[in-house]
PDB file of C-alpha atoms in Angstrom:
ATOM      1  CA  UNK A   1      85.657 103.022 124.407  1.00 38.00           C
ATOM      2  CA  UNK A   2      83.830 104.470 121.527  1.00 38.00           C
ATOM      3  CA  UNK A   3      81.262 101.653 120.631  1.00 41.00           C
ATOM      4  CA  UNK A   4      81.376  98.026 120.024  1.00 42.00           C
ATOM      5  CA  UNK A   5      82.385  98.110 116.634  1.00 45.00           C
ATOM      6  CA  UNK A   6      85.599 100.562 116.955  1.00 47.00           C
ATOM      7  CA  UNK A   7      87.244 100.702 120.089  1.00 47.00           C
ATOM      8  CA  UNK A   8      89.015 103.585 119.367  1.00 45.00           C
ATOM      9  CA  UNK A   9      88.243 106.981 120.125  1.00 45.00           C
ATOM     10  CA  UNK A  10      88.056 109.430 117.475  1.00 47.00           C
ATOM     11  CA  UNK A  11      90.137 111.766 119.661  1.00 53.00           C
ATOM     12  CA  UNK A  12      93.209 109.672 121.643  1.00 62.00           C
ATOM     13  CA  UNK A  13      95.059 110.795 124.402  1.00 72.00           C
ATOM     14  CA  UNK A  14      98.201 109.311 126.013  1.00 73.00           C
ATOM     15  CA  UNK A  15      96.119 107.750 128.662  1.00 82.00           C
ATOM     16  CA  UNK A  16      94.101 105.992 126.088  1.00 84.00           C
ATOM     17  CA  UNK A  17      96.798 104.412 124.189  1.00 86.00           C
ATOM     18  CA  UNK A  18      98.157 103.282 128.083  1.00 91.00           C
ATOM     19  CA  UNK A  19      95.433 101.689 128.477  1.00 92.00           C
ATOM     20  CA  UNK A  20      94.572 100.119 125.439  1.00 93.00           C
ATOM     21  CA  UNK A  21      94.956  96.153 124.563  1.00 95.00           C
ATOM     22  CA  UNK A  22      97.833  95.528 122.025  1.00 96.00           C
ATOM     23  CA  UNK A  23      95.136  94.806 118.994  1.00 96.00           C
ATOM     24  CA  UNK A  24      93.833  97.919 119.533  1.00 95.00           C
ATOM     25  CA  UNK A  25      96.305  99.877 119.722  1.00 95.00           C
ATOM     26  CA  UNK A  26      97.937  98.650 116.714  1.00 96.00           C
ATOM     27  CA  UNK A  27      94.972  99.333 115.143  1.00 94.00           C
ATOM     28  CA  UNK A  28      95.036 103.034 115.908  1.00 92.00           C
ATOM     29  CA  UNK A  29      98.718 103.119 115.136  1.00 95.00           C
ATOM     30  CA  UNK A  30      99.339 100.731 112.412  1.00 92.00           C
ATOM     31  CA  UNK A  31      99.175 103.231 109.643  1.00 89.00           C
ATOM     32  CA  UNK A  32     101.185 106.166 111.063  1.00 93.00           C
ATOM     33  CA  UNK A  33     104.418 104.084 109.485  1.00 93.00           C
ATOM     34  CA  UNK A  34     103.094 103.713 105.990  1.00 87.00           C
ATOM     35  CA  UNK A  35     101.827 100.309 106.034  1.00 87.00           C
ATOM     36  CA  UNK A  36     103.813  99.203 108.811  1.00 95.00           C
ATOM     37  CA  UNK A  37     102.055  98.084 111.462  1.00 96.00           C
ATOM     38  CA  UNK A  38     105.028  96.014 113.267  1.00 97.00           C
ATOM     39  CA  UNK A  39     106.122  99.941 114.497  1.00 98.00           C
ATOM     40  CA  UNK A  40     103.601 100.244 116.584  1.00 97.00           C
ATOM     41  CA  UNK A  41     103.683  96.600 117.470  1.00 96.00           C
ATOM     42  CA  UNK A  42     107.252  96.949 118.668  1.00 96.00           C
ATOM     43  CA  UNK A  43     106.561 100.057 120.260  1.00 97.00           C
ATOM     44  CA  UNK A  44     103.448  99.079 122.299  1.00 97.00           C
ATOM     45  CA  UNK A  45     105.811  97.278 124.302  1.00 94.00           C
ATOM     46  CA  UNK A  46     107.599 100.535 125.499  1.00 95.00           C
ATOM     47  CA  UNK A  47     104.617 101.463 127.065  1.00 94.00           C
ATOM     48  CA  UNK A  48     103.300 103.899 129.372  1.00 94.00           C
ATOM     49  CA  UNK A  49     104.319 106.702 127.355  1.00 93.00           C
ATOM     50  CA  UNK A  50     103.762 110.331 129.479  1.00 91.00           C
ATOM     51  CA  UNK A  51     103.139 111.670 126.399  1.00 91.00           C
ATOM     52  CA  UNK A  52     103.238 111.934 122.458  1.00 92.00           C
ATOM     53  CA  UNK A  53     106.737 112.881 122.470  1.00 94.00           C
ATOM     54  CA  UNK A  54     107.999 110.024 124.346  1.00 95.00           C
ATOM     55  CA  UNK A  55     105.747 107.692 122.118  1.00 96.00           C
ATOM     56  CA  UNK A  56     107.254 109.101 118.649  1.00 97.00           C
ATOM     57  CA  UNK A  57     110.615 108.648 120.267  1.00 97.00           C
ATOM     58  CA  UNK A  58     109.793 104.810 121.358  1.00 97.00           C
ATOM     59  CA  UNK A  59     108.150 104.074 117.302  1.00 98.00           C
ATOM     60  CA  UNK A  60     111.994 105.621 115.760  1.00 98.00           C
ATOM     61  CA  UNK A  61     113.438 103.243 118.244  1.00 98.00           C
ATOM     62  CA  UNK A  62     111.560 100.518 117.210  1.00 98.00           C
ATOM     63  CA  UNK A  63     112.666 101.343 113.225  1.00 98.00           C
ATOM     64  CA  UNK A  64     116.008 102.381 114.286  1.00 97.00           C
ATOM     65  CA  UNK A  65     116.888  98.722 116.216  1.00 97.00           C
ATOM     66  CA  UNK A  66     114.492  96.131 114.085  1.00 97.00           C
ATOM     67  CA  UNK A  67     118.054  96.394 110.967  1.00 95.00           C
ATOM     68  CA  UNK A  68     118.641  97.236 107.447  1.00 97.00           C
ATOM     69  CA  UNK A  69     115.370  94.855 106.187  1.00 97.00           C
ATOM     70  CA  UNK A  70     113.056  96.262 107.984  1.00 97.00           C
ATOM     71  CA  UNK A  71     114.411  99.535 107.478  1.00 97.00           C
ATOM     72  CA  UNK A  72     114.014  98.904 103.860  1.00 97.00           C
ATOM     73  CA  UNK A  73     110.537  97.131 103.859  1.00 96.00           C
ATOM     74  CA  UNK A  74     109.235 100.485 105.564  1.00 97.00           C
ATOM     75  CA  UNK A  75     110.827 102.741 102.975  1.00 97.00           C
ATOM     76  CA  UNK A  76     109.755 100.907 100.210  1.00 95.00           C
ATOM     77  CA  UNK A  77     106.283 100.976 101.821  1.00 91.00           C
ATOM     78  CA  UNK A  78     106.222 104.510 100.603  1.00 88.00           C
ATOM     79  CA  UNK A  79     104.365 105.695  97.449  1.00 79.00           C
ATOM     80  CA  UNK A  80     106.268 107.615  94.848  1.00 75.00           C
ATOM     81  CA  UNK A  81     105.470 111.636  95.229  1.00 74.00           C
ATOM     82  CA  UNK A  82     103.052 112.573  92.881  1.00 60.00           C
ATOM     83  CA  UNK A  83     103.578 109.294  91.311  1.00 55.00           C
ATOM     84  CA  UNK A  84     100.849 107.531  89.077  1.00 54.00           C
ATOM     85  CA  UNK A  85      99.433 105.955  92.164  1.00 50.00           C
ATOM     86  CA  UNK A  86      98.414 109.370  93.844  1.00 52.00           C
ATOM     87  CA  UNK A  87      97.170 110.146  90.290  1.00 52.00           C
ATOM     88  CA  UNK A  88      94.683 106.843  89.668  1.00 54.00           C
ATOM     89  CA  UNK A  89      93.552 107.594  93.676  1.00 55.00           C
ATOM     90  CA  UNK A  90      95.212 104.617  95.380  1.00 54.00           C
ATOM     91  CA  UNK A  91      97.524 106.245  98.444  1.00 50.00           C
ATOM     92  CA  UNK A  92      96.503 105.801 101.731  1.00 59.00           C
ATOM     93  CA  UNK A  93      94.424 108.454 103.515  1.00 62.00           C
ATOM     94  CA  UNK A  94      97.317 109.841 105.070  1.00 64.00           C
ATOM     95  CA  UNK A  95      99.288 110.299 101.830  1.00 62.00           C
ATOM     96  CA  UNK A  96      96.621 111.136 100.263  1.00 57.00           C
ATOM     97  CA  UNK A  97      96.051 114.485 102.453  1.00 63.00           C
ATOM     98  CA  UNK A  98      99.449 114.901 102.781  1.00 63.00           C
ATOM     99  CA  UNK A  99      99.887 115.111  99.157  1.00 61.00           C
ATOM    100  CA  UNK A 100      96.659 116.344  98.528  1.00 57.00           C
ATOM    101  CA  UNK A 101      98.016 119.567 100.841  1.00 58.00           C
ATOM    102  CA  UNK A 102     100.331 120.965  98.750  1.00 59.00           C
ATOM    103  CA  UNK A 103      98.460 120.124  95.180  1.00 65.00           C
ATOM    104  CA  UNK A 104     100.969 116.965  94.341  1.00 65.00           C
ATOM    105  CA  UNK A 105      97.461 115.452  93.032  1.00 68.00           C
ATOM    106  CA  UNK A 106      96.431 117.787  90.839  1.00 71.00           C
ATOM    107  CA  UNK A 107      99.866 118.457  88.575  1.00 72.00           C
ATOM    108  CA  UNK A 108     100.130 119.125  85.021  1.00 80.00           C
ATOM    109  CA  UNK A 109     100.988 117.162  82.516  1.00 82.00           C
ATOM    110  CA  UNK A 110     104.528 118.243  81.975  1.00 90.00           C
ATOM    111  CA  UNK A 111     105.282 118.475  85.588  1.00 86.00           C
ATOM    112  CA  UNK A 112     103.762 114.790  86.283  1.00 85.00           C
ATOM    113  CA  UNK A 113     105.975 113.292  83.824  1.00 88.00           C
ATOM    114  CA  UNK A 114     108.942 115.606  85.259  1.00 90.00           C
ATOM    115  CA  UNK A 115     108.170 114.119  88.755  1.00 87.00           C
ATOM    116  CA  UNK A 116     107.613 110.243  87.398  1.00 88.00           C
ATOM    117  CA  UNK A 117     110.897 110.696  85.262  1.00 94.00           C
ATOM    118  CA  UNK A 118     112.921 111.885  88.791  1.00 94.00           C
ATOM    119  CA  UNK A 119     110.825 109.365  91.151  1.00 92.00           C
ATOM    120  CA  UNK A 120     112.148 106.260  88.666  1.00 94.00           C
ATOM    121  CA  UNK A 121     115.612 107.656  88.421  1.00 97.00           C
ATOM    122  CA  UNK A 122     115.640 107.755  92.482  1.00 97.00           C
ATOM    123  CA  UNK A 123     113.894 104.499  93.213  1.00 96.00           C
ATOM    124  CA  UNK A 124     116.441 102.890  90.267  1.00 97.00           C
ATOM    125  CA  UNK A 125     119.562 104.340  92.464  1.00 98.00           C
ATOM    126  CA  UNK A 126     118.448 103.541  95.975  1.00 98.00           C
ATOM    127  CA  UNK A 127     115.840 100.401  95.621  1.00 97.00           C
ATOM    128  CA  UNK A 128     113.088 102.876  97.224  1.00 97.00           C
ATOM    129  CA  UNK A 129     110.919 106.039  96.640  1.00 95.00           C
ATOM    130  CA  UNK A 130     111.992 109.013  97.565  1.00 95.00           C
ATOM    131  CA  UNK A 131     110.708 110.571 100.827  1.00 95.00           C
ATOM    132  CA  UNK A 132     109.995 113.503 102.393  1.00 93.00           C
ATOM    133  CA  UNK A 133     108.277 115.558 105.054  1.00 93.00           C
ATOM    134  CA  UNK A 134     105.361 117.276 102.672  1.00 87.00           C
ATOM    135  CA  UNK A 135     103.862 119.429 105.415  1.00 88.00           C
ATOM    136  CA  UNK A 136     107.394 121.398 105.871  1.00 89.00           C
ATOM    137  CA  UNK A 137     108.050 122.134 102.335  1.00 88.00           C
ATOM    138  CA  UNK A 138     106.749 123.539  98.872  1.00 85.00           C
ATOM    139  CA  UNK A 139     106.449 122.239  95.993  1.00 84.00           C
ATOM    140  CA  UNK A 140     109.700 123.768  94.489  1.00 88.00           C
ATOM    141  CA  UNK A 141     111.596 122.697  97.839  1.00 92.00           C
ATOM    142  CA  UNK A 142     110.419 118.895  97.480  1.00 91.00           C
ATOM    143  CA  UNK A 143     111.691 119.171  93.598  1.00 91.00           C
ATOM    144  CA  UNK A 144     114.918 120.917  94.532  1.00 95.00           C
ATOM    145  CA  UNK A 145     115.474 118.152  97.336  1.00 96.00           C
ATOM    146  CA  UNK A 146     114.751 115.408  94.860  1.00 95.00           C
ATOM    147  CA  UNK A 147     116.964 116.770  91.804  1.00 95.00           C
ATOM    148  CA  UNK A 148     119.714 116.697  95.175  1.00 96.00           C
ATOM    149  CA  UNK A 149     119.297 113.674  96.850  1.00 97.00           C
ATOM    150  CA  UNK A 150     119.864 111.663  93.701  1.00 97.00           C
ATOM    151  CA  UNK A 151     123.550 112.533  94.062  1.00 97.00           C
ATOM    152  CA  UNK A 152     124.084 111.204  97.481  1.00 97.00           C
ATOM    153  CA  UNK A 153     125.556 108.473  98.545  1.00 97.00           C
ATOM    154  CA  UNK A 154     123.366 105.418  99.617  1.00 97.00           C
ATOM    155  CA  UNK A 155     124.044 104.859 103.146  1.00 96.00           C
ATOM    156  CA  UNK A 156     123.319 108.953 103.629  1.00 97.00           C
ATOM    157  CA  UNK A 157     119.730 109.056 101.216  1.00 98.00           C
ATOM    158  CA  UNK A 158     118.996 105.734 103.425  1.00 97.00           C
ATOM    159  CA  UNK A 159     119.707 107.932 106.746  1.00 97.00           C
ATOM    160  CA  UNK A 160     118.258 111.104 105.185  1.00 98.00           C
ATOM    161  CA  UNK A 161     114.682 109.497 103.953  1.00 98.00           C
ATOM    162  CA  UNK A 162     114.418 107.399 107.283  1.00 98.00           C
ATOM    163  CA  UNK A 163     115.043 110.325 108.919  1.00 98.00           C
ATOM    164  CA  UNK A 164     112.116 111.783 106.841  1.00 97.00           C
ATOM    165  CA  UNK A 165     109.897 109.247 107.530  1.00 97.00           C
ATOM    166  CA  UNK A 166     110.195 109.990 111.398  1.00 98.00           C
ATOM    167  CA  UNK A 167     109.208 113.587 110.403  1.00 97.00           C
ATOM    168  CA  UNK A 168     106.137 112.102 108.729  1.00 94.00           C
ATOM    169  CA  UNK A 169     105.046 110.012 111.636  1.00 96.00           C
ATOM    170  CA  UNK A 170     105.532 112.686 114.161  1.00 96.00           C
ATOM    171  CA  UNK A 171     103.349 115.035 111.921  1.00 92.00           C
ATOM    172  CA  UNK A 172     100.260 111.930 111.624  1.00 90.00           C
ATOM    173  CA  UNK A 173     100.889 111.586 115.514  1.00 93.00           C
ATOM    174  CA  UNK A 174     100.181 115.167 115.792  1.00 90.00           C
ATOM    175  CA  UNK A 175      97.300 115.181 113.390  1.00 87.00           C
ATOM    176  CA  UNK A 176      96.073 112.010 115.337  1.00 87.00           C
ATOM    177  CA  UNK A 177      96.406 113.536 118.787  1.00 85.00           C
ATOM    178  CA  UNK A 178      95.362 117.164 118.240  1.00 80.00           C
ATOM    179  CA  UNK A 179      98.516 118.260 119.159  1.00 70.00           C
TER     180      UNK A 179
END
């Protein structure tokens, strides 16, 4: 292990997390599910994983079996997009970068309130903030999905941003794993 203080290498590899003890490796994974650390509390059970592939596809398992609640809990876990809480500096590090990547931090004026005005309308018609994978889309892409989304129907925007959030994981597992 690293030191005393943080047994968790800054680099991890699948034979690491194998190998781990549950605290610790829900302390390395606990924050790859936006504030959700029962993920990779349910998915530490599914272990050895052979790789990072097999682990992603044991922490969607884990959100796709623990029901509708859960589901929920970890959606609403979410920040808004280039909402006023990336804007007063209180996201997550992950969101944070994520967001940070493609300039949702540093908007105008006009296009902040455009975003809060569509965030509220989205989070008033589904109960949580909309979602989706930053790192595979532009700015005008993520505006043109959000303007969308609005019209579908629950049950498909509850699919369609879990489904997102499964992108976002896979892309902090990457980030996590050098991968």
């Amino acid at each position: 292990m690293a030191d005393d203080t943080d047994p968790v290498p800054a680099r991890s590899t699948p034979a690491l997390l194998n190998s781990l003890a549950h605290a610790d490796f829900v302390h390395l994974l606990g924050g790859i599910w936006e504030d959700s650390p029962w993920v990779a509390e349910a998915a530490f059970e599914a272990r050895p994983f052979v790789d990072i592939v097999a682990l992603h596809h044991a922490m969607v398992r884990a959100v796709r079996d623990a029901g509708h609640e859960a589901q929920l809990a970890l959606l609403r876990a979410h920040p808004d997009l280039a909402g006023k809480l990336a804007r007063g500096g209180g996201l997550t590090a992950h969101s944070t970068a994520e967001q940070a990547g493609l300039g949702l931090d540093r908007l105008s004026d006009a296009e902040f309130d455009w975003f809060d005005r569509h965030n509220s309308a989205y989070r008033d018609r589904f109960g949580f903030p909309f979602i989706i994978a930053v790192k595979e889309n532009t700015r005008d892409s993520i505006k043109a999905a959000l303007a969308t989304r609005l019209d579908n129907d629950p049950a498909v925007e509850m699919k369609t941003a879990l489904g997102e959030v499964a992108k976002i994981a896979k892309f902090r597992l990457e980030g996590l794993f050098g991968t």
